[in-house]
Short mmCIF file of C-alpha atoms and ligand atoms in Angstrom, two decimals:
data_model
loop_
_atom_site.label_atom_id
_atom_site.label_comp_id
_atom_site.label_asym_id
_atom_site.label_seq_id
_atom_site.Cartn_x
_atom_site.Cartn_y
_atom_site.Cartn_z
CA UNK A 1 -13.57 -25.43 145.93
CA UNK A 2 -12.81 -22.24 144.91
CA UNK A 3 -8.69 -20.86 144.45
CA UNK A 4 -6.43 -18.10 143.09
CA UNK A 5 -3.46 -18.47 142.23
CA UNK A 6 -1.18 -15.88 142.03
CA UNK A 7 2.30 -16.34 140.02
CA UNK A 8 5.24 -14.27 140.63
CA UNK A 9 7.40 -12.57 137.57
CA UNK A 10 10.37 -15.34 137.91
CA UNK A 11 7.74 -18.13 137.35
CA UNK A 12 6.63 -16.22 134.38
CA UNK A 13 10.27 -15.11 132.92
CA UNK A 14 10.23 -17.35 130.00
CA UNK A 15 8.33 -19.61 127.82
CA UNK A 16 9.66 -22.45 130.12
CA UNK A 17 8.35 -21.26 133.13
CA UNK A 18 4.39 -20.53 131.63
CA UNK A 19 4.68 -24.74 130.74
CA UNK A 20 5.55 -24.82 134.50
CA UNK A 21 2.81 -22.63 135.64
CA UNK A 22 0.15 -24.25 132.73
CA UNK A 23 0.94 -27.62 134.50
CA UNK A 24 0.24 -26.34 137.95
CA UNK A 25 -2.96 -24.52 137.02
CA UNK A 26 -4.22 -28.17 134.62
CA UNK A 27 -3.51 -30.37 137.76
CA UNK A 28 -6.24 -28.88 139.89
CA UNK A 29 -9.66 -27.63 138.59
CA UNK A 30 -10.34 -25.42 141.77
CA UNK A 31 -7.31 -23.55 140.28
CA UNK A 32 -9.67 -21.12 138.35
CA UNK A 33 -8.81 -17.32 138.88
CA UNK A 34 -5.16 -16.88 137.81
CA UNK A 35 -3.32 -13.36 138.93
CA UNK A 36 0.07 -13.51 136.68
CA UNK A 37 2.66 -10.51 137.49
CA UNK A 38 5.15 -9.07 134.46
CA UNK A 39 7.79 -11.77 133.17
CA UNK A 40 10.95 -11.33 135.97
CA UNK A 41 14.84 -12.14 135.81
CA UNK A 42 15.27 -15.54 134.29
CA UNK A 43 18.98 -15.40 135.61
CA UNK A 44 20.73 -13.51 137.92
CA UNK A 45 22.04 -10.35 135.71
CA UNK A 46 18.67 -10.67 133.99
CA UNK A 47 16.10 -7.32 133.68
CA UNK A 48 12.40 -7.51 135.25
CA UNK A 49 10.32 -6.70 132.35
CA UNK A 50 8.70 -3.99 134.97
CA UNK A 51 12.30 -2.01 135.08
CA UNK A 52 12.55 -2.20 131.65
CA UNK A 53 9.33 -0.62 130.95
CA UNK A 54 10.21 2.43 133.71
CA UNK A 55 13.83 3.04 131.78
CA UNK A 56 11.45 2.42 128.26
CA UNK A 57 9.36 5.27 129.51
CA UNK A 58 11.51 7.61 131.22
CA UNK A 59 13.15 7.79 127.76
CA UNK A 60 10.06 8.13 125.79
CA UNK A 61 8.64 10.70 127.76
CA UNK A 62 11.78 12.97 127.88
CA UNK A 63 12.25 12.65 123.96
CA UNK A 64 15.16 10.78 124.75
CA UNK A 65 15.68 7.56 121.76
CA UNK A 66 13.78 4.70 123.53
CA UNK A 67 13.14 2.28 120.12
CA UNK A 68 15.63 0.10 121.08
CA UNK A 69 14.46 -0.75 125.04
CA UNK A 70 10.71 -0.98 123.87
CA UNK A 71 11.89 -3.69 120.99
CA UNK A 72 14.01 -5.67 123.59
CA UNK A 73 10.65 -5.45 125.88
CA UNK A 74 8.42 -6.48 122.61
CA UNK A 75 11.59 -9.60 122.56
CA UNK A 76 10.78 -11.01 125.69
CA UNK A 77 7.12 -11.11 125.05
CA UNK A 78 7.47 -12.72 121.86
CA UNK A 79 9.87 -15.06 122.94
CA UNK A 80 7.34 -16.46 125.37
CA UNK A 81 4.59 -16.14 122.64
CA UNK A 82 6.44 -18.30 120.14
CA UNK A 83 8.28 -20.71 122.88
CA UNK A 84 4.08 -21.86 123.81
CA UNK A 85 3.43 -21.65 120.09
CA UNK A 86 0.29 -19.38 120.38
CA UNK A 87 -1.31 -17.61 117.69
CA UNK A 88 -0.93 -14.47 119.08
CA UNK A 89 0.35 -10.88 117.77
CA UNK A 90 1.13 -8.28 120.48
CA UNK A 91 1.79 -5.35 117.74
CA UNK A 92 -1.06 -3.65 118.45
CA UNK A 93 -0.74 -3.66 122.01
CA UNK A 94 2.74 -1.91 121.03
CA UNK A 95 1.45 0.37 118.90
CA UNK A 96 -0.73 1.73 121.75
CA UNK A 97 1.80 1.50 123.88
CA UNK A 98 3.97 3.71 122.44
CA UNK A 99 1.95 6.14 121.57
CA UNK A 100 1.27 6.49 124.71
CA UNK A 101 4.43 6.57 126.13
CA UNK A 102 4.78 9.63 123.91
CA UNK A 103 1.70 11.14 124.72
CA UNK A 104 2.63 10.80 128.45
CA UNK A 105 0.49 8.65 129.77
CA UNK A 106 2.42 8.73 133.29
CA UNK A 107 5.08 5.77 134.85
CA UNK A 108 1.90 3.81 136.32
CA UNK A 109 0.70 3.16 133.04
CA UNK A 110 4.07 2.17 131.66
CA UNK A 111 4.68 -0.46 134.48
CA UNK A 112 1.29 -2.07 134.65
CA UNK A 113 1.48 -3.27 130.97
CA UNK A 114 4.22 -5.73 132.04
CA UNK A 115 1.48 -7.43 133.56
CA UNK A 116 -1.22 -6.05 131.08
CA UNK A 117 0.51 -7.97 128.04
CA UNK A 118 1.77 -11.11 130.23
CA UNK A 119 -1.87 -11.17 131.00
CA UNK A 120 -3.46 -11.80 127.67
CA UNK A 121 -0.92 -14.61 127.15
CA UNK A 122 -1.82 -16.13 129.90
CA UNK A 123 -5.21 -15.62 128.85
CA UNK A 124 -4.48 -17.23 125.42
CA UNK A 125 -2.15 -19.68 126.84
CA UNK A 126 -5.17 -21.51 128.93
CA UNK A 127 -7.93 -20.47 127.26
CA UNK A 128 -9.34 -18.75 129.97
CA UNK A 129 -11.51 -15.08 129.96
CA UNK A 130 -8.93 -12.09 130.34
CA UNK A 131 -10.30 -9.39 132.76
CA UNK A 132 -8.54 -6.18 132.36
CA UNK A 133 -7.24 -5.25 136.25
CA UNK A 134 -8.74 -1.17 135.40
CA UNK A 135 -12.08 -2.49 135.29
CA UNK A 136 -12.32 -3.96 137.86
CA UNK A 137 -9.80 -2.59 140.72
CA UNK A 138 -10.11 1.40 141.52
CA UNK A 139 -8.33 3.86 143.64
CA UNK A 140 -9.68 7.75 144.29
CA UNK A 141 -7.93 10.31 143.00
CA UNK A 142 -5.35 10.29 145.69
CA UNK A 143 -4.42 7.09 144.80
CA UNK A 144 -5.86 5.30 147.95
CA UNK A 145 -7.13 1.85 146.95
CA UNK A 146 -11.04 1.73 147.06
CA UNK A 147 -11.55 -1.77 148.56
CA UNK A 148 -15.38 -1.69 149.01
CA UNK A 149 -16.33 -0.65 145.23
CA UNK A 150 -13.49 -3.15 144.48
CA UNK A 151 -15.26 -5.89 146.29
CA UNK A 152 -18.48 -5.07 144.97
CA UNK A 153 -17.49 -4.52 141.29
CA UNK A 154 -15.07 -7.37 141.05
CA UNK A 155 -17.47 -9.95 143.29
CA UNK A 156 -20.30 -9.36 140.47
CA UNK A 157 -18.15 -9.64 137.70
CA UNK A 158 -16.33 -12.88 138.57
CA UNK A 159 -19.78 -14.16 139.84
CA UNK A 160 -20.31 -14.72 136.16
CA UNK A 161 -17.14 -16.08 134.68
CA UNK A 162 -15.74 -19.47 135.56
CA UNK A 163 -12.33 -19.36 134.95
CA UNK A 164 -10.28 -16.10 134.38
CA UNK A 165 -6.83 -14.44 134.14
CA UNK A 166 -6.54 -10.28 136.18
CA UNK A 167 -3.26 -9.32 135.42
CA UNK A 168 -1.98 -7.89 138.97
CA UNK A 169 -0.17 -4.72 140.20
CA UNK A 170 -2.70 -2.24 138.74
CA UNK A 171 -6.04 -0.49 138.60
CA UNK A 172 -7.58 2.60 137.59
CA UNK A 173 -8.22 5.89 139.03
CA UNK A 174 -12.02 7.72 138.66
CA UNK A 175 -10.43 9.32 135.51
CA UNK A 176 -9.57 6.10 134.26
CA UNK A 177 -5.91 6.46 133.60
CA UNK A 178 -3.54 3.44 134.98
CA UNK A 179 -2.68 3.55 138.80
CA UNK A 180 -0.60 0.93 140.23
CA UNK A 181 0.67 -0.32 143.96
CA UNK A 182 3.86 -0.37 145.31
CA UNK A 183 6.43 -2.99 143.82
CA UNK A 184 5.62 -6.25 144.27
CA UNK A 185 1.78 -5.54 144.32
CA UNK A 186 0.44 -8.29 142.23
CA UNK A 187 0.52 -9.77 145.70
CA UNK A 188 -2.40 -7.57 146.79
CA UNK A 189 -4.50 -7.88 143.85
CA UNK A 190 -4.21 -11.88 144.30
CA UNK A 191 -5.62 -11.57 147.93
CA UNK A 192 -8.59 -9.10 146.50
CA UNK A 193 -9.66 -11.64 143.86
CA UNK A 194 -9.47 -13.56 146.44
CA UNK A 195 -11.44 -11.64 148.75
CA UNK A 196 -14.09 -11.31 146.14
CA UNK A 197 -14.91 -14.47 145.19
CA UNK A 198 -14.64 -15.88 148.91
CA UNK A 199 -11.76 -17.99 147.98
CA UNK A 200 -10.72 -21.58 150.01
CA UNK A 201 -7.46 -20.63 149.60
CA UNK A 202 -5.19 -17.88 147.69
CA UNK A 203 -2.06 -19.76 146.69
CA UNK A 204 0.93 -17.56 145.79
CA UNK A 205 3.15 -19.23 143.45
CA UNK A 206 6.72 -18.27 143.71
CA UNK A 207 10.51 -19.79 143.81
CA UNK A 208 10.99 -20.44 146.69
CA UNK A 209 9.22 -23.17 148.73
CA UNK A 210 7.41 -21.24 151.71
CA UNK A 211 9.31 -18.84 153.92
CA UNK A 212 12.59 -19.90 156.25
CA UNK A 213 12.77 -19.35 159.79
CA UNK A 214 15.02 -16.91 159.27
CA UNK A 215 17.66 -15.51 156.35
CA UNK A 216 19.32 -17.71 154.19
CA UNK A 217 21.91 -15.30 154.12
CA UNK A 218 22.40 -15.30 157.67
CA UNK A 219 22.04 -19.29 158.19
CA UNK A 220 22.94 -22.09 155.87
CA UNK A 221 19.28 -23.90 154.74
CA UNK A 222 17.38 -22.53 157.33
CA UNK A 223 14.22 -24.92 157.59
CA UNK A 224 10.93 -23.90 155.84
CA UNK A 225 7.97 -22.48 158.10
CA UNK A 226 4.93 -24.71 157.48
CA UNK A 227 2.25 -22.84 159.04
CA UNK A 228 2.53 -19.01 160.88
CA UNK A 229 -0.33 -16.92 161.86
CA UNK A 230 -1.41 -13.62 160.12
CA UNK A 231 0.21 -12.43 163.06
CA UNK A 232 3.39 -14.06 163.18
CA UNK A 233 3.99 -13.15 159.92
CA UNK A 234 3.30 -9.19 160.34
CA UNK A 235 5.75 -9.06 163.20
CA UNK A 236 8.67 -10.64 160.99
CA UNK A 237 7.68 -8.89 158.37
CA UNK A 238 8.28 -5.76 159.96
CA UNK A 239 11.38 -6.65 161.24
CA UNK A 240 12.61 -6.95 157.89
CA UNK A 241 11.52 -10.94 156.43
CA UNK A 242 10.07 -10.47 152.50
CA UNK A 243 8.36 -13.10 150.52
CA UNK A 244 5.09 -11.69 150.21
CA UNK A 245 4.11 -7.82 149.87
CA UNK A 246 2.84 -6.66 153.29
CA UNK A 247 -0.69 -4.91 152.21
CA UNK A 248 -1.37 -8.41 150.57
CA UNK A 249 -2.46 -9.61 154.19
CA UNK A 250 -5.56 -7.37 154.57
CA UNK A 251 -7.94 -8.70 152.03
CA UNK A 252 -8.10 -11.82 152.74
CA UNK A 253 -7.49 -11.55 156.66
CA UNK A 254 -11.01 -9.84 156.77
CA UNK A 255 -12.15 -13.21 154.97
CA UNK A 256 -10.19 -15.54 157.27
CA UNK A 257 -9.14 -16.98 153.55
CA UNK A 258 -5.71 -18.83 153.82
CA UNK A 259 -2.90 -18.13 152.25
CA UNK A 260 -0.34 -20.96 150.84
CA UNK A 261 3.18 -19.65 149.24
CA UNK A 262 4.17 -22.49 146.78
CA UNK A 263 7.52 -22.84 144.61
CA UNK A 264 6.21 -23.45 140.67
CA UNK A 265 10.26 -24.68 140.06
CA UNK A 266 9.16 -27.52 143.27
CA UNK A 267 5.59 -27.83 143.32
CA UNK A 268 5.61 -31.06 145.26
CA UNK A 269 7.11 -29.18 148.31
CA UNK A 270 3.96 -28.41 150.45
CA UNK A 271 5.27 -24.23 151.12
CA UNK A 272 4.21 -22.18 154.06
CA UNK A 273 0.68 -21.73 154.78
CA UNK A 274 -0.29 -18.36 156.24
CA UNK A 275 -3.21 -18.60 158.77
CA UNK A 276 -5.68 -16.60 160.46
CA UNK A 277 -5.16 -19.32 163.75
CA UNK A 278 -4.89 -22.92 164.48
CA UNK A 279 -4.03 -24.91 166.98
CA UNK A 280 -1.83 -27.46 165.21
CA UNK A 281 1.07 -27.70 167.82
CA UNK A 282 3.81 -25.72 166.30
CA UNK A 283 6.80 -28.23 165.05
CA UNK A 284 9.51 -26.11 166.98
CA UNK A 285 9.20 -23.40 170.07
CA UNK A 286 9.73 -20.36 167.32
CA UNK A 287 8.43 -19.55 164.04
CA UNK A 288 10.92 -17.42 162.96
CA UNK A 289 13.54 -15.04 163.65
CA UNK A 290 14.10 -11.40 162.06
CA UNK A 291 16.15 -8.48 162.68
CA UNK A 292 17.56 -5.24 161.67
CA UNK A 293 21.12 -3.50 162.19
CA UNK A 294 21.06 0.58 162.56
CA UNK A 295 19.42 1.28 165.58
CA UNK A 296 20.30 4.24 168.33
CA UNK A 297 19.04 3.93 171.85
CA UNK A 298 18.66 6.92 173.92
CA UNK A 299 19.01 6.33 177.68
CA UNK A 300 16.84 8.87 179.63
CA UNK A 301 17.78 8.61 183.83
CA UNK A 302 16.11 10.54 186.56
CA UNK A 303 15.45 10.20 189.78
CA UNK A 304 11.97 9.36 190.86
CA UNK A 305 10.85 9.60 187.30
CA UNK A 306 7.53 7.19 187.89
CA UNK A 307 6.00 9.61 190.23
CA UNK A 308 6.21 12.01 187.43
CA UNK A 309 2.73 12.07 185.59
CA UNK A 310 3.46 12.83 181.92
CA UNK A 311 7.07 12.27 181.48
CA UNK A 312 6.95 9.76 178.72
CA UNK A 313 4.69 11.87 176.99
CA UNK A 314 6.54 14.89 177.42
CA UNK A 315 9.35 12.52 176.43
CA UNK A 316 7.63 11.22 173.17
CA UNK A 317 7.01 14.77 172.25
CA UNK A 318 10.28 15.63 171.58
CA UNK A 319 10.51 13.06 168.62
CA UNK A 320 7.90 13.77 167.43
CA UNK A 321 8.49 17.16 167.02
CA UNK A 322 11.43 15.77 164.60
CA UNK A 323 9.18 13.42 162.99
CA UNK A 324 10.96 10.70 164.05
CA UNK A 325 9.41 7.24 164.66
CA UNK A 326 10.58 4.76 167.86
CA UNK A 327 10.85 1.48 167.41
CA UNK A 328 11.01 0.27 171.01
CA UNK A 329 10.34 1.54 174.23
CA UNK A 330 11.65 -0.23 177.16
CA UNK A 331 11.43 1.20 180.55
CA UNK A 332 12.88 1.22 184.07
CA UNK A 333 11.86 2.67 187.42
CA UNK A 334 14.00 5.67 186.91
CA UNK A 335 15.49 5.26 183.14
CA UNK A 336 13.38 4.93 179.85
CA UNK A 337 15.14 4.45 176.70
CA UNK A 338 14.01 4.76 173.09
CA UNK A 339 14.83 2.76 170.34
CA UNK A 340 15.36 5.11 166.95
CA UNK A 341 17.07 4.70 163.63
CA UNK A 342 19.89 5.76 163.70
CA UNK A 343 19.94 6.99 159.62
CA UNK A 344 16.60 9.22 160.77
CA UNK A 345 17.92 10.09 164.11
CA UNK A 346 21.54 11.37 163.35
CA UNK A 347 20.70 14.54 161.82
CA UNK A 348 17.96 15.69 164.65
CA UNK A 349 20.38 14.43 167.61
CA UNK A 350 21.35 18.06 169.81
CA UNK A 351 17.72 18.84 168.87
CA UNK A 352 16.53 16.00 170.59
CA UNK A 353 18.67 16.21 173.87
CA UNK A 354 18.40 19.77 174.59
CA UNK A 355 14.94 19.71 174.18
CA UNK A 356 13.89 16.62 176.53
CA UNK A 357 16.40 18.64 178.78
CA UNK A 358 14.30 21.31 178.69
CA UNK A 359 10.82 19.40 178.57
CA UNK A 360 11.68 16.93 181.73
CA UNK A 361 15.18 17.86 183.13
CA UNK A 362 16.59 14.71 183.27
CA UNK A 363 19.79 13.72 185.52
CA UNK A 364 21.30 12.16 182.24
CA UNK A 365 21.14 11.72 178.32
CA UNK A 366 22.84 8.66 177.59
CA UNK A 367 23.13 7.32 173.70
CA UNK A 368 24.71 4.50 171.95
CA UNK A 369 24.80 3.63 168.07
CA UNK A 370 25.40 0.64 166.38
CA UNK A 371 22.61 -1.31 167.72
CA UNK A 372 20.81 -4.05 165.98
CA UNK A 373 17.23 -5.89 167.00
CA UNK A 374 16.20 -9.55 166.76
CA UNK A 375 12.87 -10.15 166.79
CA UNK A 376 12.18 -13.65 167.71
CA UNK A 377 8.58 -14.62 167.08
CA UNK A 378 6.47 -17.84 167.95
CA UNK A 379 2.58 -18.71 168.84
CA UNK A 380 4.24 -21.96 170.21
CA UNK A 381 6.09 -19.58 172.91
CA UNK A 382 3.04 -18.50 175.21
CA UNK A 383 2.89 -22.31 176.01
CA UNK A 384 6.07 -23.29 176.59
CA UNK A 385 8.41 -22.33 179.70
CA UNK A 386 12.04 -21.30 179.67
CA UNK A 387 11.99 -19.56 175.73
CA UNK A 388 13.39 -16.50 177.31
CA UNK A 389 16.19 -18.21 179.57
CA UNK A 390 16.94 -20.57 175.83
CA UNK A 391 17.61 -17.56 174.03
CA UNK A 392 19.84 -15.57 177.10
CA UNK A 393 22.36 -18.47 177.25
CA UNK A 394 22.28 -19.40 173.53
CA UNK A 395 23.37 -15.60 173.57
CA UNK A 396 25.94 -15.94 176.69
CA UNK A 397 27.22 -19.22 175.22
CA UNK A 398 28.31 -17.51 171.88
CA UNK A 399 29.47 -14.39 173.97
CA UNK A 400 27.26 -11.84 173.27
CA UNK A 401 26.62 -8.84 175.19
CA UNK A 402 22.59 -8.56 175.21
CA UNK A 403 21.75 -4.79 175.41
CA UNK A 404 18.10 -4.71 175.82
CA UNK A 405 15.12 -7.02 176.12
CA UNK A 406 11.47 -6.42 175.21
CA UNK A 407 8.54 -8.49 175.34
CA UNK A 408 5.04 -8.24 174.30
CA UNK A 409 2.35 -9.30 176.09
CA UNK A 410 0.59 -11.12 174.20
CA UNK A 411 4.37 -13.17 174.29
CA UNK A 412 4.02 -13.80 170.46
CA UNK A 413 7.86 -12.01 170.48
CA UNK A 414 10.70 -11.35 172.08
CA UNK A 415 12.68 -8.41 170.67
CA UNK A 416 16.65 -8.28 171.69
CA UNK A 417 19.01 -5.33 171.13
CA UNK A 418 22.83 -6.44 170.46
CA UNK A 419 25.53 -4.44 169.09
CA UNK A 420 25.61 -4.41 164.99
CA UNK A 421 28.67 -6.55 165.45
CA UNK A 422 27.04 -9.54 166.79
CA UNK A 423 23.88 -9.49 165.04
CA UNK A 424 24.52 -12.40 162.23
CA UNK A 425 25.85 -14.65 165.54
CA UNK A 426 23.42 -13.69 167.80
CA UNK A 427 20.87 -15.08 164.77
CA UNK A 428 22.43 -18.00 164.60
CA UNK A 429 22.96 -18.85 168.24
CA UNK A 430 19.13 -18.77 168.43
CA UNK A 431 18.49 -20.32 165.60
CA UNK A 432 20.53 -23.08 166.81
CA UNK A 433 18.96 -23.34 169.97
CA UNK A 434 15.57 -23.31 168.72
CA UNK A 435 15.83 -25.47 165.53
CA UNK A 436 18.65 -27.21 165.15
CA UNK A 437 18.76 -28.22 168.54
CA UNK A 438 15.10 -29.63 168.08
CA UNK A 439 15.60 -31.09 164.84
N1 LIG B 501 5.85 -6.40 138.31
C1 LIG B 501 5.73 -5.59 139.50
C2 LIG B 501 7.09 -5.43 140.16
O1 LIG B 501 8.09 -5.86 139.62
C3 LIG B 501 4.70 -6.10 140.43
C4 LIG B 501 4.86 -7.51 140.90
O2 LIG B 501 5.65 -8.27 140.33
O3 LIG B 501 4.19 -7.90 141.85
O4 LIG B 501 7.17 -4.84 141.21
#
């Protein structure tokens, strides 16, 4: 057996939380490639070590004073260093460091030694080897991640070492300076190691125990998900549910590799494990429910409009001639309506209408704001009659106005328009229907 585990920065924030993470990694010798991301809040009005190393640089590279935020930086560290009593000094990591802050050395390089530095402690801390990430994860020189030489270079390399620690969130570029991903990437470098050493599983350690059916901030203890499909998880991730960093999926999808999200501050809870398919029976109808406020619909009516070869295209056209993305599409036999945000739309609006007036000469324009969309998502769906008709009177019951339905066919989702205004109770009606009611 053969796992990575990935730790997120608030299970690395503090010497406490390392003791945490050395435990988990100690109770499980398959626990041998170890992806740590930069020390995080360890309270609420905390600093990520990763924004203090942006604001550290920012200042250093605009001869602006920047001693004092690269010493509270050099604090944290050594706090951690001295709360796991290692024999470790980090000054000439700083000294580098700051000369190359000075020298320039560009924002990527400042924010990947967060995880650089937390690396080699972790490194020290287990007595494990320490793999520099830029030797082993590249991008071209547009930044695109290379993830064939990636595979190939970091396969061989981990093909002969045991047990090591690859700090995550960066790599290097053909000229060898320090690119990184988007925030939250260490995510993605955990699912590459774990691509390249054909992993059983890639557990990502974080603090919360798996993800919830829907948001906590929406519903009071929503229940954890225990399993959801690669699938599943990209459709609620789209419509807005975080936990884990969206490119993270790809690596190990192409493997079929497993992916289990963990809580290190409750590592008995089992967490959410994210599969390629199974047919374990869903515990409830839905997996989870997502959604987003700020939509526009525009309402497009004409008579006799299916005989019309091309209209949607001609439609389609226009937006795209504004650059603006849809987000949903449903249709009638003589209306067709488009789903846009409304942030991206606002500003292109007369554009729009005169010119599908001109491209298709409709009988009417009709638009609305304020719109919100629900996706509700579930493999357990395609089997099971009546999920539709559930969530329509869940909806009715709590007296909302549904404004547009839209489903897939591969019935993994459902996708509801409501006004802004009832989105948080049109969540919770469903969720209600769906979970508590089958509790
Ligand atoms: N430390 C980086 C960030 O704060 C990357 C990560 O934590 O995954 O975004």
């Amino acid at each position: 057996m053969k796992k990575v585990v990935k730790f997120g920065g608030s299970s690395l924030a503090s010497a406490k939380q390392f003791k945490k993470v050395g435990d988990i990694i100690r109770a499980d010798k398959s626990r041998r490639y170890v992806v740590p991301s930069a020390p995080g809040k360890r309270n609420k009005n905390d600093t990520k070590v990763t924004d203090m190393l942006y604001a550290c640089y920012e200042a250093a590279s605009t001869g602006a004073s920047y001693g004092k935020l690269l010493s509270a930086i050099k604090e944290r560290y050594e706090q951690i260093i001295d709360g796991l009593e290692l024999n470790l000094n980090l000054d000439y990591e700083f000294k580098t460091i700051e000369e190359n802050f000075i020298a320039k050395k560009g924002s990527d390089y400042a924010a990947s030694r967060g995880e650089y530095l937390n690396g080699i402690i972790m490194s020290h801390y287990l007595g494990y080897e320490f793999i520099d990430a830029a030797e082993v994860i590249f991008f071209d020189e547009n930044g695109t991640f290379l993830s064939e030489k990636t595979n190939e270079e970091l396969s061989e390399r981990l093909a002969h070492t045991e047990r090591a620690v690859i700090p995550g969130f960066y790599g290097s570029n053909p000229d060898g300076t320090i690119h990184t991903f988007s925030r939250g990437g260490s995510d993605i470098t955990g699912s590459i190691v774990a691509r390249a050493i054909h992993a059983d599983l890639y557990e990502n350690w974080t603090d919360v125990s798996g993800f919830l059916v829907t948001d906590p901030r929406i519903v009071e203890n929503p229940v954890p998900i225990e399993t959801i499909t690669y699938k599943e998880l990209r459709e609620l991730a789209y419509m807005g549910a975080s936990v884990l960093h969206e490119d993270a999926i790809f690596p190990v999808r192409r493997e079929g590799i497993p992916i289990n999200i963990r809580n290190t501050n409750k590592p008995e809870d089992p967490g959410t494990l994210i599969v390629e398919n199974t047919c374990r029976k869903p515990k409830y109808t839905i997996t989870g429910i997502a959604g987003k406020t700020g939509f526009c619909s525009v309402t497009i009516e004409k008579a006799m409009m299916n005989s019309e070869i091309g209209f949607g295209r001609k439609v389609l056209g226009v937006f795209e001639d504004c650059g603006i993305s849809f987000e949903h599409m449903p249709s009638g036999i003589d209306t067709m309506t488009i789903f846009v945000h409304q942030s991206e739309f606002e500003q292109h609006e007369q554009f729009v209408i005169s010119n599908i007036h001109r491209a298709v000469q409709p009988d009417s324009i009709e638009l609305e704001s304020d719109l919100a969309l629900i996706a509700v998502v579930g493999r357990g769906m395609k089997s099971t009659r009546g999920t539709a008709g559930r969530i329509f009177s869940a909806l009715a019951h709590a007296r909302i106005n549904v404004k547009m339905i839209d489903q897939g066919s591969s019935e993994l989702n459902i996708i509801i328009g409501v006004k802004n205004a009832d989105f948080e109770a049109a969540v919770k009606a469903i969720y209600d229907i769906f979970i508590t009611a089958e509790l």
